[in-house]
PDB file of C-alpha atoms in Angstrom:
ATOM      1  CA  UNK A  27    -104.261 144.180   7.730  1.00 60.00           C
ATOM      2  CA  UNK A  28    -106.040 144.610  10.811  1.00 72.00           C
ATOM      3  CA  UNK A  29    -108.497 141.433   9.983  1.00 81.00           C
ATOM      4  CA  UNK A  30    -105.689 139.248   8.857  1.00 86.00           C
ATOM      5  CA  UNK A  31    -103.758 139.795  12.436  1.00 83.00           C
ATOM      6  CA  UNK A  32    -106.836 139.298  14.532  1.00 86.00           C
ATOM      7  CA  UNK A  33    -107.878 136.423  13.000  1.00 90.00           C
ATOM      8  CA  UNK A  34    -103.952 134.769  12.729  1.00 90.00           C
ATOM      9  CA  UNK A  35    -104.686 135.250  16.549  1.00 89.00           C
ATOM     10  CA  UNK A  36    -107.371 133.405  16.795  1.00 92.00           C
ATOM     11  CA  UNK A  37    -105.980 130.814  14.628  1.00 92.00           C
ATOM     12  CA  UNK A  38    -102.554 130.256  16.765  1.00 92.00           C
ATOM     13  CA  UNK A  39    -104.480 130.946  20.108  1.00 92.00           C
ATOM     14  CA  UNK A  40    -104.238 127.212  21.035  1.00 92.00           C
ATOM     15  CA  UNK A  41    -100.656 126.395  19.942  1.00 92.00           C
ATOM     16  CA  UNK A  42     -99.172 129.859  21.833  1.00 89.00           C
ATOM     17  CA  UNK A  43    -101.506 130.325  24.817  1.00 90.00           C
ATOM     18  CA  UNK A  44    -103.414 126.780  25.073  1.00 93.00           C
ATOM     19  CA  UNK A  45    -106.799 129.453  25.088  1.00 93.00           C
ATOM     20  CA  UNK A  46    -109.785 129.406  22.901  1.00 94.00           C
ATOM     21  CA  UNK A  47    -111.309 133.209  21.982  1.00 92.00           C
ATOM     22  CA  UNK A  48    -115.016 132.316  22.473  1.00 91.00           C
ATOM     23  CA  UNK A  49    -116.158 135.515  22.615  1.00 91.00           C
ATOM     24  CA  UNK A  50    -114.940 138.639  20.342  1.00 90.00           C
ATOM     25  CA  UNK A  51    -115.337 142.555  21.341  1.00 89.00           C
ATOM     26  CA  UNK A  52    -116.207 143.858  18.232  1.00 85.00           C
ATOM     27  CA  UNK A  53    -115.988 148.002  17.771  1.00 80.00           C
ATOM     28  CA  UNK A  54    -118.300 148.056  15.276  1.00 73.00           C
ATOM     29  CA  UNK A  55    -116.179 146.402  11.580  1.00 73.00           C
ATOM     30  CA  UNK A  56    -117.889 143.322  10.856  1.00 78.00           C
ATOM     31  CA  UNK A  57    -115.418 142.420   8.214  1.00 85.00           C
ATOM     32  CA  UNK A  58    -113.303 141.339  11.484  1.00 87.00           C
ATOM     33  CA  UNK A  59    -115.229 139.199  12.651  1.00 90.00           C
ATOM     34  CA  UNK A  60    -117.000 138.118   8.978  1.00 90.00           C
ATOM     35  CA  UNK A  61    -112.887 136.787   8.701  1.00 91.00           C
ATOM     36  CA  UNK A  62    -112.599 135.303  12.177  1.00 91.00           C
ATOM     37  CA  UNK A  63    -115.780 133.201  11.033  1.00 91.00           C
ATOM     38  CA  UNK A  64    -115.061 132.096   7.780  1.00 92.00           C
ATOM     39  CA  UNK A  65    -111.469 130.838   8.976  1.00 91.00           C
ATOM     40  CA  UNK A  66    -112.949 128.617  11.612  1.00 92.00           C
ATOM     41  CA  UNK A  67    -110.728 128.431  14.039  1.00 92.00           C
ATOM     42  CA  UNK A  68    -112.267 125.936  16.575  1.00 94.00           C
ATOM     43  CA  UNK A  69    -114.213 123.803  14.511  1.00 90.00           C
ATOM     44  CA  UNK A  70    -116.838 123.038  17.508  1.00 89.00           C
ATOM     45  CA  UNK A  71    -116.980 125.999  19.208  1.00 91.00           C
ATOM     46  CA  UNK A  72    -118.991 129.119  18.321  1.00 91.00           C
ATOM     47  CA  UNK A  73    -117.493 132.586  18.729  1.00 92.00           C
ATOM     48  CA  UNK A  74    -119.775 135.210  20.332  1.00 91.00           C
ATOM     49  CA  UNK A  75    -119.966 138.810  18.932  1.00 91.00           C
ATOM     50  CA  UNK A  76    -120.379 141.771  21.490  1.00 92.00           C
ATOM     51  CA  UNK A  77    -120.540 145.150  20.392  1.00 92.00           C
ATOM     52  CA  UNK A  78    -118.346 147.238  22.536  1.00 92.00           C
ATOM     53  CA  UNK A  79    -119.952 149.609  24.882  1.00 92.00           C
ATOM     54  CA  UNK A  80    -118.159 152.443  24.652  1.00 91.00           C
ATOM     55  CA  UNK A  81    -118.543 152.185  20.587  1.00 93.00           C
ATOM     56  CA  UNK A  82    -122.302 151.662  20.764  1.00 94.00           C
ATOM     57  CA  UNK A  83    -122.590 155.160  23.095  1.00 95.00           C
ATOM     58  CA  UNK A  84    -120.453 157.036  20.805  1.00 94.00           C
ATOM     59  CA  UNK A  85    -122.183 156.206  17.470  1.00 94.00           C
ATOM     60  CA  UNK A  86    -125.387 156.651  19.085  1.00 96.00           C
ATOM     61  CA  UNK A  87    -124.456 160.403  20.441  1.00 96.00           C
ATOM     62  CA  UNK A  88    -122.763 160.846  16.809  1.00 96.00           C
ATOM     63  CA  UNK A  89    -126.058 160.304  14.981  1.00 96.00           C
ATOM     64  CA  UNK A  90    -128.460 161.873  17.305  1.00 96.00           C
ATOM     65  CA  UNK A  91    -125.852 165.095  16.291  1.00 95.00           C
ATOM     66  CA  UNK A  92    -126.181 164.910  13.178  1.00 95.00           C
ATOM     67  CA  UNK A  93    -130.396 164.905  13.407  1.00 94.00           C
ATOM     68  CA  UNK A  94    -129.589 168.193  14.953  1.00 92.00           C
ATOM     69  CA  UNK A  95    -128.126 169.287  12.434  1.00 90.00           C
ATOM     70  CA  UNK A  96    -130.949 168.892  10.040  1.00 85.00           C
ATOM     71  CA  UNK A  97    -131.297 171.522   7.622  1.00 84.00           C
ATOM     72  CA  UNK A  98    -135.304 172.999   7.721  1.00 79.00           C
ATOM     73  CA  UNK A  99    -137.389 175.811   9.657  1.00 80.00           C
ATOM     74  CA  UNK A 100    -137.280 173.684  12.998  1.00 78.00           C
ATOM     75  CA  UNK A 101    -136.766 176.369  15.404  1.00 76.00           C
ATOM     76  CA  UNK A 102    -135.342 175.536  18.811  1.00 87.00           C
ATOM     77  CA  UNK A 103    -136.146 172.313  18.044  1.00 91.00           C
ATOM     78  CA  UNK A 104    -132.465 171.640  16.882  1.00 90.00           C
ATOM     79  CA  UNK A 105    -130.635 173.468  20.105  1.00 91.00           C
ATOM     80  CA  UNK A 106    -133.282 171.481  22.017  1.00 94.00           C
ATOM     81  CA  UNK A 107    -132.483 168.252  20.751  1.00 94.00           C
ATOM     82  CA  UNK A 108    -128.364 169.070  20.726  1.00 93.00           C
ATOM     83  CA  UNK A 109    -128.706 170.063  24.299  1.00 94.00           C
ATOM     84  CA  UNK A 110    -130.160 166.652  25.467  1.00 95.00           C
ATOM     85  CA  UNK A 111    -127.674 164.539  24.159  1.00 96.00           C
ATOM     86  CA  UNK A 112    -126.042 163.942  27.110  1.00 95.00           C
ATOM     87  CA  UNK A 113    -129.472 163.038  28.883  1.00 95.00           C
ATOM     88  CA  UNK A 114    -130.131 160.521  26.259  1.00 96.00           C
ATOM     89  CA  UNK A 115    -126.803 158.545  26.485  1.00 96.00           C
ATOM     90  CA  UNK A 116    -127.533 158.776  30.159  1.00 95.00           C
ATOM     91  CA  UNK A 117    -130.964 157.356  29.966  1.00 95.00           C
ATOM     92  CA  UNK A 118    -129.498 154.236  28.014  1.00 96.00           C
ATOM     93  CA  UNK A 119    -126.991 153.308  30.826  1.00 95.00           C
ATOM     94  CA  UNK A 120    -128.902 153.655  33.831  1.00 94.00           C
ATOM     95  CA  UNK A 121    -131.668 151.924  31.671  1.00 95.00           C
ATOM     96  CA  UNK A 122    -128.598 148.914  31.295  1.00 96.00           C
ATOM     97  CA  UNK A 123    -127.446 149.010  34.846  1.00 95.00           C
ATOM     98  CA  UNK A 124    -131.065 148.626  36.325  1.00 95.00           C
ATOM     99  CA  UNK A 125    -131.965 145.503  34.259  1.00 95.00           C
ATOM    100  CA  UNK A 126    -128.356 144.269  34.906  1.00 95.00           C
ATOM    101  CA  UNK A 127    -129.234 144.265  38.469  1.00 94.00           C
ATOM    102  CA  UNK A 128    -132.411 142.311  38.051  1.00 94.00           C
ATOM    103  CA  UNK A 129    -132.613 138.669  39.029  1.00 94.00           C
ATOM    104  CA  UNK A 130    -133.800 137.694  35.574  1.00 95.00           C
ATOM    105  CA  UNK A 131    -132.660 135.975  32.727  1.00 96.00           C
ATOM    106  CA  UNK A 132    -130.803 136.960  30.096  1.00 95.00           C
ATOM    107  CA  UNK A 133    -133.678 136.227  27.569  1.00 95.00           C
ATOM    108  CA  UNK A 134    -136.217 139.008  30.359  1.00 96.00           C
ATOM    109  CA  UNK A 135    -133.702 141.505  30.624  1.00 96.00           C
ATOM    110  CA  UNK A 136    -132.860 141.491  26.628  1.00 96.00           C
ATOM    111  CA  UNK A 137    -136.652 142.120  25.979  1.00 96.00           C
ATOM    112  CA  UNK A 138    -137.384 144.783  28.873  1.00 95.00           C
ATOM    113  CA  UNK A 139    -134.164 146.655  27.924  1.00 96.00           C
ATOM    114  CA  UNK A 140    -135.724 147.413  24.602  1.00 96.00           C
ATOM    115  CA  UNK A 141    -138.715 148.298  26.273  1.00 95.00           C
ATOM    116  CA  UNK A 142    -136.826 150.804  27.925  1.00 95.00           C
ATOM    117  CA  UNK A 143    -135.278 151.798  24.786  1.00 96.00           C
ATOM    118  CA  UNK A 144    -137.943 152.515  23.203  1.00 95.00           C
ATOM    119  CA  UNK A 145    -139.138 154.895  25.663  1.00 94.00           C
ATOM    120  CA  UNK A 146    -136.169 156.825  25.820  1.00 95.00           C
ATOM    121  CA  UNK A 147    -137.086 159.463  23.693  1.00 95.00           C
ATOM    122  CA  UNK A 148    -140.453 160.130  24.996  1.00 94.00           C
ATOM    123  CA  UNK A 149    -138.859 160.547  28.356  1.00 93.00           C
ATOM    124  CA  UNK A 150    -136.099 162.878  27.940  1.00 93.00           C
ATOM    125  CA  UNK A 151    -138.479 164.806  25.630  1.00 94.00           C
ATOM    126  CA  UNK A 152    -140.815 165.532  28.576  1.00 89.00           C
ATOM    127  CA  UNK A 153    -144.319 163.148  27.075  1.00 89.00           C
ATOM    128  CA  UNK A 154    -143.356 160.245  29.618  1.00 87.00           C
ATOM    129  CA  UNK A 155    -145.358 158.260  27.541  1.00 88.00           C
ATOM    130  CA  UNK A 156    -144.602 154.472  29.254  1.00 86.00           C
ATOM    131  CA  UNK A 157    -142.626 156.088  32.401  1.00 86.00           C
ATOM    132  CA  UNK A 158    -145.229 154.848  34.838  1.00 85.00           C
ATOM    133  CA  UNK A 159    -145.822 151.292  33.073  1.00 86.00           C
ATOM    134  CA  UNK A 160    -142.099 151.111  33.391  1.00 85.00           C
ATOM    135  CA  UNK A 161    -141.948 152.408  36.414  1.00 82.00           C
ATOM    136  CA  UNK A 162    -138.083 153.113  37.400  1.00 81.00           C
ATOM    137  CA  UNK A 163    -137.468 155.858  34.901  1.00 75.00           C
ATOM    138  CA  UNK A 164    -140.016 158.308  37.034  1.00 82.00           C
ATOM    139  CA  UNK A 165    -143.151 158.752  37.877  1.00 79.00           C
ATOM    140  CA  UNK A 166    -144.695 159.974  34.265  1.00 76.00           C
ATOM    141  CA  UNK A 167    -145.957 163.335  35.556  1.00 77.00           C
ATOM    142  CA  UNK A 168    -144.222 166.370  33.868  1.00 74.00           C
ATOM    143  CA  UNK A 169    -141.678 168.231  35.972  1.00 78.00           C
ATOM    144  CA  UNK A 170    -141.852 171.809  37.012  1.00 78.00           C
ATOM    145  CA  UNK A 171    -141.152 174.275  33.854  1.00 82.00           C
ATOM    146  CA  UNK A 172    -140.952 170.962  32.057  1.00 84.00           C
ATOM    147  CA  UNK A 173    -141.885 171.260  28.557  1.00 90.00           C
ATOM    148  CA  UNK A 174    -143.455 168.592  25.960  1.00 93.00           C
ATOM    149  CA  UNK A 175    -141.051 168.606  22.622  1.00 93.00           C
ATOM    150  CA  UNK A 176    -142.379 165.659  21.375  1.00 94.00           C
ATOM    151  CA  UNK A 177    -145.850 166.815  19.053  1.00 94.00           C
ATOM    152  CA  UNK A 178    -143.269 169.106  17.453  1.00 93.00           C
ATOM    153  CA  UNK A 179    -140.431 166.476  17.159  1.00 94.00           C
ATOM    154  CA  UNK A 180    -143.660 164.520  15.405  1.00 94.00           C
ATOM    155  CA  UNK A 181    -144.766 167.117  13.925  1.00 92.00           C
ATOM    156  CA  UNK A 182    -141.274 168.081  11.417  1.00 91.00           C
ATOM    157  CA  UNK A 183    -140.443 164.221  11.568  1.00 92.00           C
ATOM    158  CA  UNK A 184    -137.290 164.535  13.960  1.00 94.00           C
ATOM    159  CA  UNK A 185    -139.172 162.105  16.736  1.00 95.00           C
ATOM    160  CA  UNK A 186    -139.179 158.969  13.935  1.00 96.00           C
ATOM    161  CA  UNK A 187    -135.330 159.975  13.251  1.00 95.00           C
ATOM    162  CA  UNK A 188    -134.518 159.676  17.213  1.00 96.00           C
ATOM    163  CA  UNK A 189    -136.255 156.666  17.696  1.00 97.00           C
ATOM    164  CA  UNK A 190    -134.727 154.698  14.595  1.00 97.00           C
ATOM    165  CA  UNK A 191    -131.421 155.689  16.541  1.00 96.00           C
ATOM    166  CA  UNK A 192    -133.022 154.095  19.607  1.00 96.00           C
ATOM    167  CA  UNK A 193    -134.361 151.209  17.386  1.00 96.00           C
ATOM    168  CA  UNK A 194    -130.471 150.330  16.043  1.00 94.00           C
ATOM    169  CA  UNK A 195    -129.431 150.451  19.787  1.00 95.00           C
ATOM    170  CA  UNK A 196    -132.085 148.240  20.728  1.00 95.00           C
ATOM    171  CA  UNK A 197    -130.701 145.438  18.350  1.00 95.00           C
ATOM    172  CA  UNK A 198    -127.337 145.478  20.482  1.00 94.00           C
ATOM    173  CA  UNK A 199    -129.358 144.987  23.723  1.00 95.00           C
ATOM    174  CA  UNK A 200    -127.430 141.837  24.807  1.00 95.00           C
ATOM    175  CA  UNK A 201    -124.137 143.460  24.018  1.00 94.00           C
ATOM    176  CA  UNK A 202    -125.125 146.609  26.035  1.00 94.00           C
ATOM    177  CA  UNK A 203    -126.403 144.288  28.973  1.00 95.00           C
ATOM    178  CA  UNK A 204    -122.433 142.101  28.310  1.00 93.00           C
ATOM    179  CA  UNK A 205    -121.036 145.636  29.036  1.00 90.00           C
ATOM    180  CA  UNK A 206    -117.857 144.736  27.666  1.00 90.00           C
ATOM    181  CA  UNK A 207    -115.541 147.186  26.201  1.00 85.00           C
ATOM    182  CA  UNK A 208    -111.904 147.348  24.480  1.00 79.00           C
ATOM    183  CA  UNK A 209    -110.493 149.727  26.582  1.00 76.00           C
ATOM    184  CA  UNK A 210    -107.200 147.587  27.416  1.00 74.00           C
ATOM    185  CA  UNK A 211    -106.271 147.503  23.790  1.00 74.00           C
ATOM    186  CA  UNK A 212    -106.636 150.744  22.839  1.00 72.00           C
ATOM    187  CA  UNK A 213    -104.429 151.573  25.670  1.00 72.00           C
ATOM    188  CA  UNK A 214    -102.078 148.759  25.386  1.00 69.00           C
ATOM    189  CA  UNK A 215    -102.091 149.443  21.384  1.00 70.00           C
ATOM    190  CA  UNK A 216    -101.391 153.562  22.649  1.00 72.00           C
ATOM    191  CA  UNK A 217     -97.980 152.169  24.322  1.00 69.00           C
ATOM    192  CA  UNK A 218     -97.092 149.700  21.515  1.00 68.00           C
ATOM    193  CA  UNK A 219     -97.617 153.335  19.092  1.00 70.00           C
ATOM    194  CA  UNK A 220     -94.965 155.266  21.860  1.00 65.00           C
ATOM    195  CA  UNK A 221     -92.227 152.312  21.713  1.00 61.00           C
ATOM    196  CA  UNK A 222     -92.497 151.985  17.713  1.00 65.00           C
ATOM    197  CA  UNK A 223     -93.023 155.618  16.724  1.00 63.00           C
ATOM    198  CA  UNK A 224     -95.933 155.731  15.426  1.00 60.00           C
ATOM    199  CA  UNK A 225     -96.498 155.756  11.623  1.00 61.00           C
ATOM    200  CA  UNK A 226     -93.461 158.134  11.513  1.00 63.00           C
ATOM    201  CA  UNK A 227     -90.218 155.531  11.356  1.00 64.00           C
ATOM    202  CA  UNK A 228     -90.304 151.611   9.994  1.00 64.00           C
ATOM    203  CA  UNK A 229     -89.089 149.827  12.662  1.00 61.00           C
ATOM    204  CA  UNK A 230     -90.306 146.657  11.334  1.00 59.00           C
ATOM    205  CA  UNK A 231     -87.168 144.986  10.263  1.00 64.00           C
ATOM    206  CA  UNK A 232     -84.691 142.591  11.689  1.00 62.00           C
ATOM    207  CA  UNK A 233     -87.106 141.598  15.006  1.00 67.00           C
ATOM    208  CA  UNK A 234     -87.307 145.042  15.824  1.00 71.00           C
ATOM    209  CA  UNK A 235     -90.829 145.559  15.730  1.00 70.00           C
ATOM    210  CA  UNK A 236     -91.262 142.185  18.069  1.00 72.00           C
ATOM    211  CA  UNK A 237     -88.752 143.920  20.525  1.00 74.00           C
ATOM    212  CA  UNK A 238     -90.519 146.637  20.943  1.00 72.00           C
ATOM    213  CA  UNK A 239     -93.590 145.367  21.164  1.00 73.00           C
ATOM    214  CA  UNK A 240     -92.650 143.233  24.143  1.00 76.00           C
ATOM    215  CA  UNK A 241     -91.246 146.601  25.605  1.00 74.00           C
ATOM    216  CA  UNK A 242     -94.400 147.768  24.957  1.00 74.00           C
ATOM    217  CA  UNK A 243     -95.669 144.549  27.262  1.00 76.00           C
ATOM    218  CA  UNK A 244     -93.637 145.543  30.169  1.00 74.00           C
ATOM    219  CA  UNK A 245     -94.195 148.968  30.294  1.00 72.00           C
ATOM    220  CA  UNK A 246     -98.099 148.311  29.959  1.00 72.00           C
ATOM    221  CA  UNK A 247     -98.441 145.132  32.647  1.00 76.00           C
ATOM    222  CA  UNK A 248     -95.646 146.420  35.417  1.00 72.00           C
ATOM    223  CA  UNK A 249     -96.417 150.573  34.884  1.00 69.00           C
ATOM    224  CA  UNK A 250     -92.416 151.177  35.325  1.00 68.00           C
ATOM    225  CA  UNK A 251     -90.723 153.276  32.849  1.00 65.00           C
ATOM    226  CA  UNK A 252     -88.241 151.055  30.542  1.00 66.00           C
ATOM    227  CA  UNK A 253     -85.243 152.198  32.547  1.00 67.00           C
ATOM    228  CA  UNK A 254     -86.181 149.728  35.789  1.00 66.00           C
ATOM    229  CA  UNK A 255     -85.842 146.770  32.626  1.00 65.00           C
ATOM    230  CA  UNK A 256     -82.124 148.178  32.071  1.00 69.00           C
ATOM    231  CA  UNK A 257     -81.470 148.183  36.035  1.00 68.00           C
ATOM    232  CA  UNK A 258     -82.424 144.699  35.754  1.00 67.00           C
ATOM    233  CA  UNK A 259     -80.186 143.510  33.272  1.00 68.00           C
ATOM    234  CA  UNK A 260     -77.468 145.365  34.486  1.00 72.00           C
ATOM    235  CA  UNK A 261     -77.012 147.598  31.406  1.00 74.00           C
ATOM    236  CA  UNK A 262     -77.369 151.730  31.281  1.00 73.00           C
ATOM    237  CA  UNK A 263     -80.405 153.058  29.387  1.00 70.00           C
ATOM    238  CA  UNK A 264     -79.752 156.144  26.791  1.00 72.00           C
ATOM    239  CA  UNK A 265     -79.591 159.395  27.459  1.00 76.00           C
ATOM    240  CA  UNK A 266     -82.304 160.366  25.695  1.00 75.00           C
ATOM    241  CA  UNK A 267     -84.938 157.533  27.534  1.00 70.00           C
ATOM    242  CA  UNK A 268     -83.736 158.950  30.782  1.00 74.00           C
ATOM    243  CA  UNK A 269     -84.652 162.571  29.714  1.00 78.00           C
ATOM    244  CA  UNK A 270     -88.115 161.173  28.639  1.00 72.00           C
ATOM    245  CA  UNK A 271     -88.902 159.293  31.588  1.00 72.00           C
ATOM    246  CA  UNK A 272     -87.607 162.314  34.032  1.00 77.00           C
ATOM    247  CA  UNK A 273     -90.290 164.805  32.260  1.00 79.00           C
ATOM    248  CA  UNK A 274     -93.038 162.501  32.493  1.00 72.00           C
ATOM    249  CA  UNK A 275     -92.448 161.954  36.109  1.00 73.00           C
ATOM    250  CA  UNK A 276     -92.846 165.145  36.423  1.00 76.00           C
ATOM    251  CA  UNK A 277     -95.772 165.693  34.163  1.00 77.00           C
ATOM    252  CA  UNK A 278     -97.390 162.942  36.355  1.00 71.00           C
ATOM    253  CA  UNK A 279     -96.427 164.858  40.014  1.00 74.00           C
ATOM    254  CA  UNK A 280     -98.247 167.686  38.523  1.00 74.00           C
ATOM    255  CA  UNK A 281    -101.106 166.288  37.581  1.00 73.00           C
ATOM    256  CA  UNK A 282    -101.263 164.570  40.649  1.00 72.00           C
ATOM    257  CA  UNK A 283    -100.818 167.408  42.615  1.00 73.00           C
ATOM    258  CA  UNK A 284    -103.477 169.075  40.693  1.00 71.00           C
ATOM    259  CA  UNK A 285    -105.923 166.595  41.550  1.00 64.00           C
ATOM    260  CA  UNK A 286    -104.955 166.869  44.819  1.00 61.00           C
TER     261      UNK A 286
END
């Protein structure tokens, strides 16, 4: 369902919006794009796959959890390696954001990226094994109190298991260096789900799904509740939509005032 209305969009993108989708944010289904290619769309142009960032990050922390969750007499070894998730996925972005702010090509920063990549481990592990050859990660001595995991990551075969994780993150380098992610339609998709109900109610009949869907575009581009829309047209909004929009007003004061 999902493929077959992305790719109709790519298909009518021309015709409705006079646009051609060269590039596709992909969150990690290739069946979506696999359809987008084999319907061809623009015969002459190519489309471009990027991984999404935030996607990439999140399956990379979700797999370096599960290798801590490995079942065998590892010790520490497993809180050790839970605890520095966070450092990892940190590693990896500043790694991105330092060759993104090199005056290199695209072709120099792909392959020093998974340079970097591959010394990720090593670092946050406390060997600093290419730290100094690299030479922005630090300075490759071992920090006060610092302690060297990695013989005993090598030694019950966790280190091989981290770095394949590394390894699959190095393949999306030029997606990671893109930095693209699908954060607009998620959100614009979480408004559509408000307007429509959910899963809850078919409102799919009679053009009313298409209604509220273009609700769902002027509540998402101008940030106004749906009231200002009836205002407009000179017609009263419901009851109800009036009660809604007063308690998230003041949901939003609060938090506001919170931050604040």
């Amino acid at each position: 369902m999902e493929a077959d209305a992305i790719t109709e969009g790519f298909k009518r993108s021309i015709e409705k919006h006079g646009i051609i989708y060269s590039t596709f944010i992909a969150d990690g289904d290739s069946s979506v794009y696999k359809k987008i290619i084999e319907s061809n769309p623009y015969p002459n142009v190519f489309i471009e796959k990027i991984e999404c960032r935030n996607h990439l990050l999140r399956n990379l922390a979700t797999k370096i959890k599960e290798i801590a969750k490995t079942k065998g007499r590892f010790g520490k070894l497993r809180n050790i390696i839970g605890s520095r998730i966070l450092r990892i996925r940190t590693a990896v972005t500043k790694a991105v954001k330092h060759r993104n702010e090199e005056h290199t090509s695209m072709r120099e920063k792909i392959i020093a990226l998974k340079k970097d990549l591959e010394n990720v481990i090593s670092h946050v592990f406390g060997e600093h094994k290419d730290c100094v050859q690299i030479g922005y990660f630090c300075d490759g001595s071992q920090k006060e109190n610092e302690e060297n995991y990695v013989p005993d990551l090598k030694k019950f075969g966790l280190y091989e298991k981290l770095q394949n994780v590394l390894k699959q993150m190095s393949w999306n380098a030029r997606s990671l260096l893109q930095d693209k992610d699908s954060n607009r339609v998620e959100t614009f998709n979480s408004v559509i789900s408000k307007h429509t109900g959910g899963k809850r109610v078919n409102y799919g009949l009679k053009g009313s799904y298409e209604a509220r869907c273009n609700a769902a575009v002027v509540s998402f581009n101008t940030s106004e509740p749906l009231s200002r829309l009836s205002d407009a047209l000179g017609t009263k909004p419901g009851q109800n939509a009036l009660i809604f929009e007063e308690k998230k007003g003041n949901t939003n004061k609060k938090i506001t005032r919170q931050k604040t």
